[in-house]
Protein backbone atom coordinates (compact mmCIF):
# COMPACT_ATOMS: atom_id res chain seq x y z
CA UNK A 1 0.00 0.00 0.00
CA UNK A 2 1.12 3.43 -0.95
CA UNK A 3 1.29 4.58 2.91
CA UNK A 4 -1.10 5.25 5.87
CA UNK A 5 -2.45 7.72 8.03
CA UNK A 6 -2.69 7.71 11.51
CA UNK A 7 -6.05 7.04 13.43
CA UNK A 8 -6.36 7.72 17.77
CA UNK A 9 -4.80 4.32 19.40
CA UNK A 10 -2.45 4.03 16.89
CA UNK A 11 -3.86 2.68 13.86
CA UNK A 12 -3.38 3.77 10.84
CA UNK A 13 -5.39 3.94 7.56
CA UNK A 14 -4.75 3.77 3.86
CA UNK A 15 -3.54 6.82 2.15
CA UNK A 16 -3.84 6.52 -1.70
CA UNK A 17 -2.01 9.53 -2.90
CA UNK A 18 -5.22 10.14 -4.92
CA UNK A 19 -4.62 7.59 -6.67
CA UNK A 20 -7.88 5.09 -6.16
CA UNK A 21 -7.33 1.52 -7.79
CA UNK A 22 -9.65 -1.29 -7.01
CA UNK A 23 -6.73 -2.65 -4.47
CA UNK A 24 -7.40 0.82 -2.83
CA UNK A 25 -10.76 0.40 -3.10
CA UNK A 26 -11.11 -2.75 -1.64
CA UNK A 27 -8.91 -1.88 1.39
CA UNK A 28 -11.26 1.05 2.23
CA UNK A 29 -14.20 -1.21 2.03
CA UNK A 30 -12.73 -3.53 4.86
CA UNK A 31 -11.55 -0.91 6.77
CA UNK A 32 -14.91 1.08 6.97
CA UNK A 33 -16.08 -2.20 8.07
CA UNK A 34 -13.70 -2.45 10.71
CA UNK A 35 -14.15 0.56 11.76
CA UNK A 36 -17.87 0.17 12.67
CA UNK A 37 -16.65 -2.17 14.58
CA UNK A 38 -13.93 -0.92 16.92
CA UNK A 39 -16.20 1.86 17.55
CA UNK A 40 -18.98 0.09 18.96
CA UNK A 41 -16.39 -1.55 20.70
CA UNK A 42 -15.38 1.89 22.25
CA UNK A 43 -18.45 2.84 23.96
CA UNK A 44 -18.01 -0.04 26.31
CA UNK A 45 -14.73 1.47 27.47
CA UNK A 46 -13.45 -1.69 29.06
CA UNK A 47 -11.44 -4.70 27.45
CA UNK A 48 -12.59 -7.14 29.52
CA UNK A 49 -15.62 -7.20 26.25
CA UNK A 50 -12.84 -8.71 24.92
CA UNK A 51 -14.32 -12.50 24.93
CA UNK A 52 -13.21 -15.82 23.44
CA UNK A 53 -16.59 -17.37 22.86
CA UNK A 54 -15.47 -20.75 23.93
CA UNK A 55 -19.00 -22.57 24.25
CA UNK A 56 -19.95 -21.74 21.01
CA UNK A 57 -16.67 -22.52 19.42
CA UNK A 58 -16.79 -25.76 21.20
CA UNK A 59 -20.22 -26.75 19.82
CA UNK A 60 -19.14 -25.77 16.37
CA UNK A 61 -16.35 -27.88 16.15
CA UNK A 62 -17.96 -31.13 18.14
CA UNK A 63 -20.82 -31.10 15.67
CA UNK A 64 -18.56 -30.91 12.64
CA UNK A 65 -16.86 -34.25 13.81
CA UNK A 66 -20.02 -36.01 13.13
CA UNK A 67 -21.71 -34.62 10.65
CA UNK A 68 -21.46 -31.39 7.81
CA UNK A 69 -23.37 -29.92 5.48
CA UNK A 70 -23.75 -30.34 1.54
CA UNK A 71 -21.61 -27.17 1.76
CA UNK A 72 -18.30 -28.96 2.50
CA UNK A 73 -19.18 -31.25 -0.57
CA UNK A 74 -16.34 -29.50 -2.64
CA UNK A 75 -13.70 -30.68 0.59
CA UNK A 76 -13.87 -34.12 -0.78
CA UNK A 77 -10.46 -34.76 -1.15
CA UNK A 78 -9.44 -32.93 2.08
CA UNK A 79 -11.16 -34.90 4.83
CA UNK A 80 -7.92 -35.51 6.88
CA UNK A 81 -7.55 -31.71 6.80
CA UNK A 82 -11.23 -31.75 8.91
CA UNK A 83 -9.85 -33.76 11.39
CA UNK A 84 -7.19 -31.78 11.99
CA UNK A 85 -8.93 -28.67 11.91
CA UNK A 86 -11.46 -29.39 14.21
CA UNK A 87 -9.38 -31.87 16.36
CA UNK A 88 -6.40 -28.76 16.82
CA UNK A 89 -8.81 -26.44 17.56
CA UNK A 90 -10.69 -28.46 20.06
CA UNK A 91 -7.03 -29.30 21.74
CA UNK A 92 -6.47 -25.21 21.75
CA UNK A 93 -9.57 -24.89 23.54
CA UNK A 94 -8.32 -27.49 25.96
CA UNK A 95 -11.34 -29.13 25.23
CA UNK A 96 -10.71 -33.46 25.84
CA UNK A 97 -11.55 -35.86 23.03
CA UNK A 98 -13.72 -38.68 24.60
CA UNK A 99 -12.07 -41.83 23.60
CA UNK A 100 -14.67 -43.45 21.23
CA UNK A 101 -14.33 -40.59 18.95
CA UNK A 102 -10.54 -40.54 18.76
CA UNK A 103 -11.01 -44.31 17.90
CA UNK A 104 -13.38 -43.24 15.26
CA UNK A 105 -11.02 -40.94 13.58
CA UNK A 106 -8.34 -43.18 13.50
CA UNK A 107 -10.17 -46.18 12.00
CA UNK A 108 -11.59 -43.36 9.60
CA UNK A 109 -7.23 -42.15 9.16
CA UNK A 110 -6.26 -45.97 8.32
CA UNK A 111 -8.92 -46.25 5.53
CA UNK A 112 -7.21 -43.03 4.02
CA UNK A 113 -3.69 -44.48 3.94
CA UNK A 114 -3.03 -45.72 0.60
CA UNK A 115 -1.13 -49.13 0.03
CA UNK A 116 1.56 -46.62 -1.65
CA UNK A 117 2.10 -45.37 1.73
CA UNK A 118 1.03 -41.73 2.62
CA UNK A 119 -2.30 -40.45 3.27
CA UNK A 120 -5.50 -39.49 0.15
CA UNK A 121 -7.97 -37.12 0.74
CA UNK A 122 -10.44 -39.74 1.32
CA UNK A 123 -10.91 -43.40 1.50
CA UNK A 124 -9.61 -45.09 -1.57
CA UNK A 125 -7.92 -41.60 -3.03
CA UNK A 126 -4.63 -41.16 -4.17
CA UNK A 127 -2.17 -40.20 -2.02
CA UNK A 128 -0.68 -36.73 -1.41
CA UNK A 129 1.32 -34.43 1.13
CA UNK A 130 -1.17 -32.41 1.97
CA UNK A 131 -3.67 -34.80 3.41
CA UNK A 132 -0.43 -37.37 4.69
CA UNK A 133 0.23 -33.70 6.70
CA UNK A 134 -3.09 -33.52 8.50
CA UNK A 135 -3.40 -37.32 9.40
CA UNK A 136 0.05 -37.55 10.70
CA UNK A 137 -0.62 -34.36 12.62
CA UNK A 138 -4.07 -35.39 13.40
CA UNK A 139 -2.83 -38.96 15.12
CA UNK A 140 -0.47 -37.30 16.84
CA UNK A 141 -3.12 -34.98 18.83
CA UNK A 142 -5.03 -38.31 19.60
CA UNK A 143 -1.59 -39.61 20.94
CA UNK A 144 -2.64 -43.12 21.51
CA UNK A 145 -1.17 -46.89 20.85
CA UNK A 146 -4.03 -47.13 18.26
CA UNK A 147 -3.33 -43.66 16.96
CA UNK A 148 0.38 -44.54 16.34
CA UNK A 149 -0.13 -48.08 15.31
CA UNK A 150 -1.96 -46.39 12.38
CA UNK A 151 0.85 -45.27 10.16
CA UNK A 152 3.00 -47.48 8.47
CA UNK A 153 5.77 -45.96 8.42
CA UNK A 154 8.07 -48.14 5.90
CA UNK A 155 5.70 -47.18 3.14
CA UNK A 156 5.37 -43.92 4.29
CA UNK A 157 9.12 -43.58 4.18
CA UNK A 158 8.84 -45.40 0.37
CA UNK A 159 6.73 -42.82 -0.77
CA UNK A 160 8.51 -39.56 0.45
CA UNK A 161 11.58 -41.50 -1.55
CA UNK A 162 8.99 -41.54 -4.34
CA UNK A 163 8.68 -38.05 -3.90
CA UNK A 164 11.61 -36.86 -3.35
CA UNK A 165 13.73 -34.63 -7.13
CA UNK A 166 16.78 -34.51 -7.77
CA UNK A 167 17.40 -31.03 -6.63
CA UNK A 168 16.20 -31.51 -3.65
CA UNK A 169 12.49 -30.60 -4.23
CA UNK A 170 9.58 -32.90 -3.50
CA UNK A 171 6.33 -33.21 -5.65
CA UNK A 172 3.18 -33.11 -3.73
CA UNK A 173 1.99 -36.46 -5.04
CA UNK A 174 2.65 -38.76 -8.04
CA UNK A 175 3.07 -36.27 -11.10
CA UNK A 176 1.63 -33.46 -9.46
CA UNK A 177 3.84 -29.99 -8.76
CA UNK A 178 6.73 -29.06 -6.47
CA UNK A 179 6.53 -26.15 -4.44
CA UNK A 180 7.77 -25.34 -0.77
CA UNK A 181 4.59 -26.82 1.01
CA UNK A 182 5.75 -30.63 0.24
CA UNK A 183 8.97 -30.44 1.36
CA UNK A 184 7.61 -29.00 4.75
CA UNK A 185 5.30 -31.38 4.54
CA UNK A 186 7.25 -34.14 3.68
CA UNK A 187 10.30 -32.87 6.59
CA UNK A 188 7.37 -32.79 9.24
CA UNK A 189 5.58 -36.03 9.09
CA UNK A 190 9.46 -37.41 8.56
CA UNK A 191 10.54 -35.85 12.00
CA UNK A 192 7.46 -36.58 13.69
CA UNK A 193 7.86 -40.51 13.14
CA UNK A 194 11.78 -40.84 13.04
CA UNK A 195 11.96 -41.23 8.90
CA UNK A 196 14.15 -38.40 8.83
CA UNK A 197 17.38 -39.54 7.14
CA UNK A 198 20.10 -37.70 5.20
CA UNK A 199 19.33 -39.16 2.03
CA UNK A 200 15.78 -38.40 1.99
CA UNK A 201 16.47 -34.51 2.39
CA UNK A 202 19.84 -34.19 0.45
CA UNK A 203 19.69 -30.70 -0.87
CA UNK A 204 16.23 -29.97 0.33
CA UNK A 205 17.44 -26.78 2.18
CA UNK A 206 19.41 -25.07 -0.25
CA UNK A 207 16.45 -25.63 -2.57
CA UNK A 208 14.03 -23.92 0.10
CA UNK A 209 17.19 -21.09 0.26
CA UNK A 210 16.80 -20.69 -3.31
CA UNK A 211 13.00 -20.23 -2.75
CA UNK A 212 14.01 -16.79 -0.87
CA UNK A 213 13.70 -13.58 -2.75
CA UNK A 214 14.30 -9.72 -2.79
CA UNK A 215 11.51 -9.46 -0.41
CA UNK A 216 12.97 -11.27 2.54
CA UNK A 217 10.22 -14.30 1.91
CA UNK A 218 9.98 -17.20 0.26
CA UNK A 219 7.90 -18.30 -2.64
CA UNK A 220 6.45 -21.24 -3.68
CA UNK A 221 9.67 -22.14 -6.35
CA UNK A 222 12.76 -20.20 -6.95
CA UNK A 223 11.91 -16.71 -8.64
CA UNK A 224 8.42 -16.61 -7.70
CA UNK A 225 6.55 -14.01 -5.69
CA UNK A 226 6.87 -14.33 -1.72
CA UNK A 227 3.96 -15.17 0.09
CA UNK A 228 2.95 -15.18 3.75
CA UNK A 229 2.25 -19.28 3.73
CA UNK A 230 5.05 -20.52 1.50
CA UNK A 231 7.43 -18.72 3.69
CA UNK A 232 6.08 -20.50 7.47
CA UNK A 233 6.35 -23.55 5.30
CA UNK A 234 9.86 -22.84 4.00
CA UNK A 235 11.54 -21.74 7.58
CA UNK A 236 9.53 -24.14 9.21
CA UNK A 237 11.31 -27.19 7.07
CA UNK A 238 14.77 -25.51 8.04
CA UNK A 239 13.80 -25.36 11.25
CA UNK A 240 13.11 -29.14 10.95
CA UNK A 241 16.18 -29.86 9.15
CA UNK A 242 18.47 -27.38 11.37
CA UNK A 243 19.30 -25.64 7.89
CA UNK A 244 17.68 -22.10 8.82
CA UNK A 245 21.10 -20.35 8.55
CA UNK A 246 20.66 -20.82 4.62
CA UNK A 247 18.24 -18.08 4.90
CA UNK A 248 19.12 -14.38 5.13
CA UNK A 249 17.45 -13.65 8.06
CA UNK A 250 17.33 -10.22 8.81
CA UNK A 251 15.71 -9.98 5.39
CA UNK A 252 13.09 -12.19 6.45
CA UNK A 253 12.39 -9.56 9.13
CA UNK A 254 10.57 -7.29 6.15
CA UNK A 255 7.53 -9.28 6.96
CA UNK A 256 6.44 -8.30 10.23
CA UNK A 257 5.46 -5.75 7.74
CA UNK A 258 2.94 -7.81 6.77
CA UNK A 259 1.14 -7.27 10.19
CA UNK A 260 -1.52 -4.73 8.99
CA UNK A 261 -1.43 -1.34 10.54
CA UNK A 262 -5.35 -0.44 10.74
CA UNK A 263 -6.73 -3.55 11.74
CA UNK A 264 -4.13 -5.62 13.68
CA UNK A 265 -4.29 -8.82 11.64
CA UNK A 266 -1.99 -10.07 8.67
CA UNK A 267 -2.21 -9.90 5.02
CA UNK A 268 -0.34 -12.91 3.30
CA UNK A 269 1.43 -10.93 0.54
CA UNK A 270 2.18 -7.03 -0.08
CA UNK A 271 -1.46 -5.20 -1.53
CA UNK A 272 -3.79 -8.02 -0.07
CA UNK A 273 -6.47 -7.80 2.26
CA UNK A 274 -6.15 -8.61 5.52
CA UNK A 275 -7.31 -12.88 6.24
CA UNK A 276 -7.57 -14.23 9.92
CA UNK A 277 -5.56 -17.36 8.07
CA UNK A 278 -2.89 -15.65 8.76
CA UNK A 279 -2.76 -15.07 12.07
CA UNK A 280 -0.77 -18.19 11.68
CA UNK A 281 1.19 -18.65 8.37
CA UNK A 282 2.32 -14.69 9.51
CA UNK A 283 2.28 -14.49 13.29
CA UNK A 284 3.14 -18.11 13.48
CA UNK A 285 6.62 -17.64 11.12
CA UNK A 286 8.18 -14.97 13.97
CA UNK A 287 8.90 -17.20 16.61
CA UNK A 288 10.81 -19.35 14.32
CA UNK A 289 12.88 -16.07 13.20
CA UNK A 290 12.96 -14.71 16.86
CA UNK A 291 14.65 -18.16 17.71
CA UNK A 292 16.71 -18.02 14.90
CA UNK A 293 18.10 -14.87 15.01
CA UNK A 294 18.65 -15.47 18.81
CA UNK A 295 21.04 -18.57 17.95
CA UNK A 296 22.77 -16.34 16.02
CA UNK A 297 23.70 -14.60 18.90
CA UNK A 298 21.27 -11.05 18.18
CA UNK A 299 21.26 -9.35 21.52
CA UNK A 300 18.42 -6.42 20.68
CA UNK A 301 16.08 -9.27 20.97
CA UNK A 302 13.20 -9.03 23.60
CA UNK A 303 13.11 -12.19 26.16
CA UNK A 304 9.22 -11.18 27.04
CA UNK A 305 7.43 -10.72 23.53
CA UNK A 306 7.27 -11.54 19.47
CA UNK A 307 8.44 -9.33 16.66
CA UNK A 308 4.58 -8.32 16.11
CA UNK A 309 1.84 -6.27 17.85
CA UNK A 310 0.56 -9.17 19.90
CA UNK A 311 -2.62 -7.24 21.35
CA UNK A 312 -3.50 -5.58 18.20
CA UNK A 313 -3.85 -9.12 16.68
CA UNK A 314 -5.75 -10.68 19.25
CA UNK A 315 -7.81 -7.59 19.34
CA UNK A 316 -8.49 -8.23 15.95
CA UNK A 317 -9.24 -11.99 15.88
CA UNK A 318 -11.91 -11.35 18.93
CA UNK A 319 -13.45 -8.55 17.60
CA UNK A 320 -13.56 -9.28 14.19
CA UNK A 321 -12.71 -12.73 13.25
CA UNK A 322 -15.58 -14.68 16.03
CA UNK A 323 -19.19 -15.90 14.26
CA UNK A 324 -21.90 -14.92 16.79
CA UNK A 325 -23.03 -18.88 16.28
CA UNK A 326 -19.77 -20.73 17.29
CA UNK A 327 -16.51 -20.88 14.89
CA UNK A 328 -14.48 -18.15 13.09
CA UNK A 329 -13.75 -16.38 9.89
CA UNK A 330 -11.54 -14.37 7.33
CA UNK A 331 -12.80 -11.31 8.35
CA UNK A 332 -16.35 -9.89 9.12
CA UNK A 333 -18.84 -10.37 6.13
CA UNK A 334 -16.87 -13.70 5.32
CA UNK A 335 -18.37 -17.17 6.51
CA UNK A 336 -17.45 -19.79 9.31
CA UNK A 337 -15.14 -22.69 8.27
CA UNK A 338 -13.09 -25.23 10.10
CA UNK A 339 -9.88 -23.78 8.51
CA UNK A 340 -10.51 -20.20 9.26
CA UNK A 341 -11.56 -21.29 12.91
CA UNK A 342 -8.58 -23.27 13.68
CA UNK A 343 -5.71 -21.18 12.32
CA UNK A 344 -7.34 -17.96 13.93
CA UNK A 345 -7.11 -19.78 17.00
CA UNK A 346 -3.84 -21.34 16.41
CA UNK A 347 -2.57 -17.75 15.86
CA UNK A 348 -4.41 -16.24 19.03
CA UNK A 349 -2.27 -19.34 20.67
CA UNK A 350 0.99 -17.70 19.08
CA UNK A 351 0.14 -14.14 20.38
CA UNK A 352 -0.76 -14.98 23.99
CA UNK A 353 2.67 -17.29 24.63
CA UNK A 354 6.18 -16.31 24.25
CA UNK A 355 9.14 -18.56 24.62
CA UNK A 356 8.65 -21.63 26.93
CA UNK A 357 9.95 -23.44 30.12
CA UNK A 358 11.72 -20.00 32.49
CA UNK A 359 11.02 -18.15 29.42
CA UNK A 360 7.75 -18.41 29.52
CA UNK A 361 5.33 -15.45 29.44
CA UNK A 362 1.72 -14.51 28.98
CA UNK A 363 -0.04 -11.85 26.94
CA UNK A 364 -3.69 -12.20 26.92
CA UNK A 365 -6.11 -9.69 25.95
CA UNK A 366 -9.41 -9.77 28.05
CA UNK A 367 -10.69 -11.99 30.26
CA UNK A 368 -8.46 -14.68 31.75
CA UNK A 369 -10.52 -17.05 30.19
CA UNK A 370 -9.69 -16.16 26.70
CA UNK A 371 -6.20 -17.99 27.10
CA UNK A 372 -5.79 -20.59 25.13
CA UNK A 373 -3.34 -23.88 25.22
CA UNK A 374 0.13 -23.23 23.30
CA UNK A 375 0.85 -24.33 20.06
CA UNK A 376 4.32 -25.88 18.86
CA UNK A 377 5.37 -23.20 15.67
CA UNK A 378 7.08 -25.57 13.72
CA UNK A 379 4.25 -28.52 13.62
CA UNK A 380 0.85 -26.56 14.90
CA UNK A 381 -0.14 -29.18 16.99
CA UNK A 382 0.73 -28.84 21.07
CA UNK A 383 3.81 -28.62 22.21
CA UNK A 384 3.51 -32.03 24.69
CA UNK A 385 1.92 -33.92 21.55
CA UNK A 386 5.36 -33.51 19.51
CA UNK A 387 7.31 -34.60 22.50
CA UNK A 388 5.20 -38.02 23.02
CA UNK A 389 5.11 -39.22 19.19
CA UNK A 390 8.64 -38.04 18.59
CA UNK A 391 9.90 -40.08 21.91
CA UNK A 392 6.87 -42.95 20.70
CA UNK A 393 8.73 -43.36 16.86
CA UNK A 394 12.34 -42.77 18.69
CA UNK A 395 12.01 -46.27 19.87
CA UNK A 396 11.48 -47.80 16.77
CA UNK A 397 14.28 -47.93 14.04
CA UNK A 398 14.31 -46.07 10.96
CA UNK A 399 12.78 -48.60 8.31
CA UNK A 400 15.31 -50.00 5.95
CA UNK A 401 14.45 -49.71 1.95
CA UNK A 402 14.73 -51.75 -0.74
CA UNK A 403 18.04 -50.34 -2.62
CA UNK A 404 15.63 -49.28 -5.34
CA UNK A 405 13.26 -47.41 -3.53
CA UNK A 406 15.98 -45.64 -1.38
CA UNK A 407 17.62 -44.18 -4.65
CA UNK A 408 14.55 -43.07 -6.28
């Protein structure tokens, strides 16, 4: 945007020079929207309005496990992804998942593993990394024997092989396209269950360092535009593979640019709108950086609080991002969906914790109430959950490969 100008309490809207385009134009829209908002949010003068609507989110997400509407028709091929949605959220909200259902989604996970190894979007579909993603992550929330028991992990590890390019790159399923998202995809469910070997991510991270451009982010392939999602999924993999030094990272700092300055969320890429999505992809990305750039020895680095306005994006995710009816959305006018509910709540998880163990510390906006469980920024799934399957698959050895399918 071409600047901004500021408002009372520090926001700040567009400024078009005079120069109205229908990027401008769409930018004013949302933020006269907004703006009825924060000030009917004034006249009540006191933040504890601020509310997580818990109950309702809660009774969103439990009916969603059992059954949805002819509107989620078109998520076919992503049903994994709707476990994990709702299952994540539900685990942010601290909210148990009674036994018989975790069996449920795990008998539902195993019909979704392919013979090939990896994970379809559905029973009897083709396998891809997207879907292998959310059941791997989804199994490890349940955290159970039966949970574990469900991946088989030597053909898993046969298909990431299958996978796997020559430059280092990894296509998201059999002749489909590379990009950044499989090879997080493909390092995550790898670390999670102890397949990650040497020569199934030779020169995966200086691809992903290619994938870095003049912006400071990454983008999907080498040369292509940065973008708020490709770039978590990018530093997240180095994290992963302890490659994050590839990256130039005060140029990924840029993107805490990408906070907006009017209505506290994120946009995903420069002249977007803003999308509670990204509450995560953005927010989510910092505390990688801030941990990075603290390895590397930065001492202007705040022990106590993110590289972003954490308030301003909470304030914006309970004012603007909650349905009256239970879940949450891109931004008011938009509908409720399981994605949009879980990774605004995963990124009101990433704004109310900082650091961990003596580090440690707590910004909520609100009531007390509105605090939610942490979330791990690498794997979005809690923190405790990553420790149990990583020490569960520790104890098992790394499957060996047919010579063939090692060197594909």
């Amino acid at each position: 945007m071409a600047g901004a100008s500021p408002l009372p309490g520090g926001r700040r809207r567009l400024r078009d020079d005079g120069l109205r385009t229908a990027t401008s134009a769409e930018q004013t829209k949302v933020e006269t929207s907004l703006q009825e908002i924060f000030d009917a949010y004034k006249t009540k003068h006191h933040a504890s309005q601020f509310v997580l609507q818990r109950e309702k989110h809660f009774h969103y997400l439990k009916r969603g496990l059992r059954q949805l509407s002819a509107a989620y028709e078109c998520l076919d091929a992503s049903r994994p992804w709707l476990c994990y949605w709702i299952l994540h959220s539900l685990e942010l909200l601290d909210e148990p998942i009674p036994d018989s259902v975790a069996s449920d989604v795990c008998q539902f996970l195993s019909r979704c593993q392919s013979p090939k190894g990896g994970f379809g979007g559905g029973p009897g579909q083709y396998p891809h990394l997207a879907p292998t993603y959310a059941a791997v992550n989804t199994l490890c929330i349940i955290g159970t024997e039966e949970a574990f028991g469900v991946i088989d992990r030597k053909k898993l590890l046969e298909y990431l092989h299958s996978l796997k390019q020559p430059d280092g790159s990894f296509l998201m399923h059999e002749g489909g396209e590379v990009d950044v998202r499989s090879a997080y995809c493909a390092a995550s469910v790898a670390s999670l269950t102890n397949l990650l070997t040497p020569a199934l991510f030779a020169g995966t991270a200086k691809w992903i360092a290619r994938c870095q451009n003049w912006e400071g982010g990454i983008g999907g392939v080498p040369g292509m535009e940065a973008h708020g999602g490709y770039t978590f999924c990018g530093m997240a993999a180095l994290v992963i593979l302890r490659e994050e030094h590839l990256l130039n990272l005060r140029s990924l700092l840029h993107l805490t640019s990408r906070q907006m300055r009017f209505e506290g969320g994120f946009q995903g890429r420069c002249n977007k709108l803003v999308d509670g999505c990204y509450s995560f992809w953005q927010a989510g990305l910092l505390p990688l950086l801030h941990r990075a750039l603290h390895a590397s020895g930065d001492a202007a680095l705040s022990m106590r609080r993110w590289m972003f306005d954490q308030l301003a994006l909470q304030e914006y995710i309970l004012l603007c991002c909650q349905c009256p009816a239970g879940g949450l959305l891109d931004k008011p006018g938009k509908s409720r969906d399981f994605y949009h509910t879980c990774y605004c709540l995963s990124g009101l998880a990433i704004a109310q914790h900082f650091g961990s163990g003596d580090l440690h510390h707590e910004t909520v906006l609100g009531i007390p109430e509105n605090c939610l469980q942490a979330t791990h920024p690498v794997y979005n799934i809690g923190p405790e959950k990553v420790t149990r399957a990583v020490m569960h698959f520790l104890q098992q050895p790394v499957p060996s490969l047919e010579p063939a399918a090692a060197a594909d």
